[in-house]
C-alpha cells in the first residue's frame, strides 16, 4: 500500500493510472473498525484498485471539541488497510482539502435539513463538500458508503446524480455487534457501563415494533437522551446520546 500525505503526489500518481483500471474509493475519518473493513473488502472485490482516504473533516463537526477529540489510531488503521489489500491511502490535511478556507461549499436544500440535518446545522454541507472534493481528487468509478449513515449515503447518491458525476455510489450493509449495536468509532468513547447501555438500546430499537413503545422502553433507562426516533423512506432512524456521546442507527422497516 502506498500512502500519500501530499495531494500533489497523489494527483501525479492518479494521472498515470491506466483508464482501463476500475477504481474503488472508500472515504473514512479513520479509527477504523469492521464496518470500514467491510466497505474496503467490497471495494476490493468490485474494482482493480482501491483508494481509502483518512481525513477527519473539520467542516462537518458542529462542536470543535468533537473534532479535536475524534479518536486517532493511524498506525492500526494503516495496518488494517494494508491487510485488506488497499492500494492507496490518502492522508491529506485540512489546508490541502480546503485551500479556499471553505469559501465554496455544496449546499443541499431539502433532505439535508431533516433528521441529522435538523439536529446538526451545516453538517451535511460539510459532508457533501468534502466528498465532492475527494471525488475530484480520486476520480473513482465506484465509491462506497455505509448504510449506518443512510441519510449521508442517500444525499451523496443524489448529489452524484444531480451533478452528472460519473461515479457509482454503492451502499455497504451496517456491520453490528451481536446485540445489533452498529459498530462506530464513537463506541470507543463510551465507558464500560455506557457501552452496556448502548447494547441494550440497540436491542430495544431493533426489536420493538412501534416508535412510541421504543421511546417508552428507552425512557426507562437512566443516562439515555433520545434526540429522535422517526420513520422515513421505509426506514426507522434513531439518534440518542449516552453522556455526551451521540449515536445514530437506522434499519429498513
Ligand atoms: P466514518 O469514518 O465514520 O466517516 O465512516 C466512513 C464510512 O464507513 C461511512 O460511509 C460510514 O457510513 C461507514 N461506516 C461506519 N460505521 C459502519 C458500520 N458499522 N457498518 C458499515 N459501514 C460503516
CSV table of C-alpha atoms in Angstrom, one decimal, residues 3-97:
chain,number,residue,atom,x,y,z
A,3,UNK,CA,0.3,6.3,1.4
A,4,UNK,CA,0.2,10.0,0.4
A,5,UNK,CA,0.3,12.9,2.8
A,6,UNK,CA,0.7,15.2,-0.1
A,7,UNK,CA,-2.1,15.7,-2.6
A,8,UNK,CA,0.1,16.7,-5.4
A,9,UNK,CA,2.0,13.4,-5.1
A,10,UNK,CA,-1.3,11.5,-5.3
A,11,UNK,CA,-2.5,13.6,-8.3
A,12,UNK,CA,0.6,12.7,-10.3
A,13,UNK,CA,0.1,9.0,-9.4
A,14,UNK,CA,-3.6,9.2,-10.3
A,15,UNK,CA,-2.8,10.8,-13.7
A,16,UNK,CA,-0.6,7.8,-14.6
A,17,UNK,CA,-3.2,5.1,-13.8
A,18,UNK,CA,-4.5,3.4,-16.9
A,19,UNK,CA,-8.1,4.5,-17.8
A,20,UNK,CA,-8.9,0.8,-18.1
A,21,UNK,CA,-8.4,0.2,-14.4
A,22,UNK,CA,-11.6,0.3,-12.3
A,23,UNK,CA,-11.0,2.4,-9.1
A,24,UNK,CA,-13.0,2.0,-5.9
A,25,UNK,CA,-12.9,4.6,-3.2
A,26,UNK,CA,-13.8,4.4,0.5
A,27,UNK,CA,-13.6,7.8,2.3
A,28,UNK,CA,-13.2,7.5,6.1
A,29,UNK,CA,-12.3,9.6,9.1
A,30,UNK,CA,-10.0,6.8,10.5
A,31,UNK,CA,-10.3,4.9,13.8
A,32,UNK,CA,-11.2,2.0,11.5
A,33,UNK,CA,-13.3,-1.0,12.6
A,34,UNK,CA,-15.0,-3.9,10.9
A,35,UNK,CA,-17.6,-1.6,9.4
A,36,UNK,CA,-14.9,0.2,7.4
A,37,UNK,CA,-13.2,-3.1,6.6
A,38,UNK,CA,-16.4,-4.4,5.1
A,39,UNK,CA,-16.6,-1.5,2.7
A,40,UNK,CA,-12.9,-1.9,1.7
A,41,UNK,CA,-13.4,-5.6,1.1
A,42,UNK,CA,-16.4,-4.9,-1.1
A,43,UNK,CA,-14.5,-2.3,-3.0
A,44,UNK,CA,-11.6,-4.7,-3.4
A,45,UNK,CA,-13.9,-7.3,-4.9
A,46,UNK,CA,-15.6,-4.9,-7.3
A,47,UNK,CA,-12.5,-3.0,-8.6
A,48,UNK,CA,-8.9,-3.3,-9.9
A,49,UNK,CA,-7.6,-0.7,-7.4
A,50,UNK,CA,-8.8,0.5,-4.0
A,51,UNK,CA,-8.2,4.0,-2.6
A,52,UNK,CA,-9.0,4.8,1.0
A,53,UNK,CA,-8.8,8.3,2.5
A,54,UNK,CA,-8.4,9.0,6.2
A,55,UNK,CA,-9.4,12.6,6.8
A,56,UNK,CA,-11.1,14.0,9.9
A,57,UNK,CA,-13.2,16.6,8.1
A,58,UNK,CA,-13.4,19.8,10.2
A,59,UNK,CA,-16.4,21.3,8.3
A,60,UNK,CA,-18.8,18.5,9.3
A,61,UNK,CA,-18.4,18.9,13.0
A,62,UNK,CA,-20.8,21.0,15.0
A,63,UNK,CA,-18.6,21.1,18.0
A,64,UNK,CA,-14.9,22.0,17.9
A,65,UNK,CA,-14.3,19.7,20.9
A,66,UNK,CA,-15.8,16.8,19.0
A,67,UNK,CA,-13.5,17.4,16.1
A,68,UNK,CA,-10.4,17.8,18.3
A,69,UNK,CA,-11.2,14.7,20.3
A,70,UNK,CA,-12.0,12.5,17.3
A,71,UNK,CA,-10.1,9.2,18.1
A,72,UNK,CA,-6.9,8.8,16.1
A,73,UNK,CA,-5.4,5.4,15.6
A,74,UNK,CA,-3.3,5.9,12.4
A,75,UNK,CA,-0.8,3.1,12.8
A,76,UNK,CA,-3.5,0.4,13.4
A,77,UNK,CA,-5.6,1.9,10.6
A,78,UNK,CA,-2.8,1.6,8.1
A,79,UNK,CA,-2.0,-2.0,9.2
A,80,UNK,CA,-5.7,-2.9,8.7
A,81,UNK,CA,-5.9,-1.3,5.3
A,82,UNK,CA,-2.7,-3.0,4.2
A,83,UNK,CA,-4.0,-6.4,5.3
A,84,UNK,CA,-7.2,-5.8,3.3
A,85,UNK,CA,-5.2,-5.2,0.1
A,86,UNK,CA,-5.8,-1.4,-0.1
A,87,UNK,CA,-3.6,0.0,-2.9
A,88,UNK,CA,-3.5,3.7,-2.0
A,89,UNK,CA,-4.2,5.5,1.3
A,90,UNK,CA,-4.7,9.3,1.2
A,91,UNK,CA,-3.9,11.3,4.4
A,92,UNK,CA,-4.5,14.9,3.4
A,93,UNK,CA,-4.5,17.9,5.8
A,94,UNK,CA,-7.4,20.3,6.2
A,95,UNK,CA,-5.3,23.0,4.5
A,96,UNK,CA,-4.8,20.8,1.4
A,97,UNK,CA,-8.5,19.9,1.2
